[in-house]
Amino acid sequence: MFITFEGIDGSGKSTQSRLLAGKLEAQGHEVVLTREPGGSDGAEEIRRLLVEGDPDRWSAETEILLFTAARRDHLERRILPSLAEGKIVISDRFADSTRVYQGATRGDLRAMVDSLHAQMIGKEPDMTLIIDMDPDKALERGLARDSGEDRFEEFGAEFQSKLRRGFLKLAEYEPERCVVIDGTRGADEVGADVLSAVLDRL
Ligand code: ADP
Ligand code: TYD
């Protein structure tokens, strides 16, 4: 089973993917916890090019190519082999992030994102958990981390609102795959909802 977490920056995806991995492991499942951009050696190198530096470091087109290159490496070297071994793969972000983020910076690029996905990735998660919350609260949480990886967060609150709407629209469009979880509550409460949604499908 291939599970992904999606949502705006600071919504709690990393926290929830870690919690879910721990709970599934405790139930005896073999779990691979991974993230994007990154998740394989090559993709982690590409990650640094993407998340550090000025917001206008790359054009939107170049950015799509870099995210897709990183995803292809992650898929080939980590995701597909782990699924073939019967493991549960949990990824903190995947292709929906490209659809929403790169689609939101320039709406007319969505067709390019979809065609590259079809040619180079061609894989959808079995289930996607969208952690939804108010961008102002999420931004406070995110910037408080001071990770040095704030290139996207520096696009600002209005951009994050646009992203939030983008993720919710995606969930409406693909209700079979996507489950929207209210991320404003405490991590344990959110985690309980996440686990019950996943156990429903397992
Ligand atoms: P993301 O991966 O979506 O950017 P994180 O899981 O890294 O989000 O969370 C961002 C920050 O908010 C972290 O400092 C984390 O400890 C904190 N955090 C995560 N979930 C919650 C929650 N439910 N309530 C309060 N703070 C949280
Ligand atoms: P991530 O480390 O998950 O950020 P955060 O923990 O703040 O949510 O991802 C880094 C940034 O890359 C994030 O701002 C979202 C962006 N991103 C895209 O724009 N497109 C993509 O395809 C992916 C995977 C991430």
Short mmCIF file of N, CA, C and O in Angstrom, two decimals, residues 10-12 15-16 19 130-134 137 141 179-196:
data_model
loop_
_atom_site.label_atom_id
_atom_site.label_comp_id
_atom_site.label_asym_id
_atom_site.label_seq_id
_atom_site.Cartn_x
_atom_site.Cartn_y
_atom_site.Cartn_z
N GLY A 10 3.84 23.40 6.84
CA GLY A 10 3.61 23.54 8.28
C GLY A 10 2.29 22.98 8.77
O GLY A 10 1.90 23.18 9.92
N SER A 11 1.56 22.24 7.92
CA SER A 11 0.23 21.73 8.32
C SER A 11 0.34 20.50 9.23
O SER A 11 -0.65 20.09 9.83
N GLY A 12 1.52 19.91 9.30
CA GLY A 12 1.71 18.76 10.18
C GLY A 12 1.93 17.44 9.44
O GLY A 12 1.82 16.37 10.04
N THR A 15 4.93 15.36 10.91
CA THR A 15 4.54 14.83 12.22
C THR A 15 3.58 13.65 12.05
O THR A 15 3.76 12.59 12.66
N GLN A 16 2.58 13.83 11.20
CA GLN A 16 1.57 12.78 11.04
C GLN A 16 2.11 11.56 10.29
O GLN A 16 1.72 10.43 10.58
N LEU A 19 3.98 9.63 12.95
CA LEU A 19 3.07 8.97 13.91
C LEU A 19 2.43 7.74 13.27
O LEU A 19 2.36 6.67 13.88
N ILE A 130 -4.92 14.47 3.12
CA ILE A 130 -4.68 15.90 2.98
C ILE A 130 -4.92 16.55 4.33
O ILE A 130 -6.03 16.55 4.85
N ILE A 131 -3.83 17.05 4.92
CA ILE A 131 -3.94 17.70 6.22
C ILE A 131 -4.29 19.17 5.95
O ILE A 131 -3.47 19.93 5.43
N ASP A 132 -5.52 19.53 6.32
CA ASP A 132 -6.04 20.85 5.98
C ASP A 132 -6.00 21.79 7.19
O ASP A 132 -6.40 21.39 8.29
N MET A 133 -5.52 23.00 6.98
CA MET A 133 -5.61 23.99 8.07
C MET A 133 -5.42 25.41 7.57
O MET A 133 -4.99 25.64 6.45
N ASP A 134 -5.74 26.36 8.44
CA ASP A 134 -5.61 27.78 8.15
C ASP A 134 -4.13 28.13 7.88
O ASP A 134 -3.26 27.81 8.69
N LYS A 137 -1.99 29.98 10.64
CA LYS A 137 -1.52 29.13 11.74
C LYS A 137 -0.38 28.22 11.28
O LYS A 137 0.60 28.02 11.99
N ARG A 141 3.65 27.98 12.54
CA ARG A 141 4.32 26.73 12.94
C ARG A 141 5.55 26.48 12.09
O ARG A 141 6.60 26.13 12.60
N VAL A 179 -8.48 11.78 1.37
CA VAL A 179 -9.25 12.01 2.58
C VAL A 179 -8.74 13.32 3.19
O VAL A 179 -7.54 13.49 3.38
N VAL A 180 -9.66 14.25 3.47
CA VAL A 180 -9.26 15.53 4.07
C VAL A 180 -9.37 15.41 5.59
O VAL A 180 -10.39 14.98 6.12
N ILE A 181 -8.29 15.78 6.28
CA ILE A 181 -8.24 15.69 7.74
C ILE A 181 -8.03 17.10 8.29
O ILE A 181 -7.15 17.82 7.83
N ASP A 182 -8.82 17.47 9.29
CA ASP A 182 -8.67 18.79 9.93
C ASP A 182 -7.39 18.80 10.78
O ASP A 182 -7.30 18.11 11.79
N GLY A 183 -6.40 19.60 10.35
CA GLY A 183 -5.09 19.60 11.01
C GLY A 183 -4.94 20.63 12.11
O GLY A 183 -3.85 20.75 12.69
N THR A 184 -6.00 21.37 12.43
CA THR A 184 -5.86 22.45 13.42
C THR A 184 -5.80 21.93 14.86
O THR A 184 -5.39 22.64 15.76
N ARG A 185 -6.23 20.69 15.06
CA ARG A 185 -6.29 20.16 16.43
C ARG A 185 -4.91 19.65 16.89
O ARG A 185 -3.95 19.69 16.14
N GLY A 186 -4.86 19.13 18.10
CA GLY A 186 -3.59 18.59 18.61
C GLY A 186 -3.13 17.41 17.77
O GLY A 186 -3.94 16.74 17.11
N ALA A 187 -1.83 17.16 17.78
CA ALA A 187 -1.25 16.12 16.92
C ALA A 187 -1.86 14.74 17.20
O ALA A 187 -2.05 13.95 16.27
N ASP A 188 -2.18 14.43 18.46
CA ASP A 188 -2.73 13.11 18.78
C ASP A 188 -4.12 12.92 18.21
O ASP A 188 -4.48 11.86 17.71
N GLU A 189 -4.92 14.01 18.31
CA GLU A 189 -6.29 13.94 17.77
C GLU A 189 -6.26 13.78 16.26
O GLU A 189 -7.01 12.97 15.69
N VAL A 190 -5.41 14.56 15.61
CA VAL A 190 -5.27 14.46 14.15
C VAL A 190 -4.83 13.04 13.80
O VAL A 190 -5.37 12.39 12.90
N GLY A 191 -3.86 12.54 14.58
CA GLY A 191 -3.30 11.21 14.33
C GLY A 191 -4.34 10.10 14.46
O GLY A 191 -4.29 9.10 13.73
N ALA A 192 -5.28 10.27 15.38
CA ALA A 192 -6.32 9.25 15.56
C ALA A 192 -7.21 9.20 14.32
O ALA A 192 -7.58 8.12 13.85
N ASP A 193 -7.54 10.36 13.76
CA ASP A 193 -8.34 10.42 12.53
C ASP A 193 -7.59 9.79 11.36
O ASP A 193 -8.17 9.09 10.54
N VAL A 194 -6.29 10.10 11.30
CA VAL A 194 -5.47 9.56 10.21
C VAL A 194 -5.48 8.03 10.29
O VAL A 194 -5.75 7.34 9.29
N LEU A 195 -5.21 7.50 11.49
CA LEU A 195 -5.14 6.04 11.63
C LEU A 195 -6.47 5.39 11.26
O LEU A 195 -6.50 4.38 10.55
N SER A 196 -7.59 5.97 11.70
CA SER A 196 -8.85 5.30 11.41
C SER A 196 -9.15 5.36 9.90
O SER A 196 -9.67 4.39 9.34
#
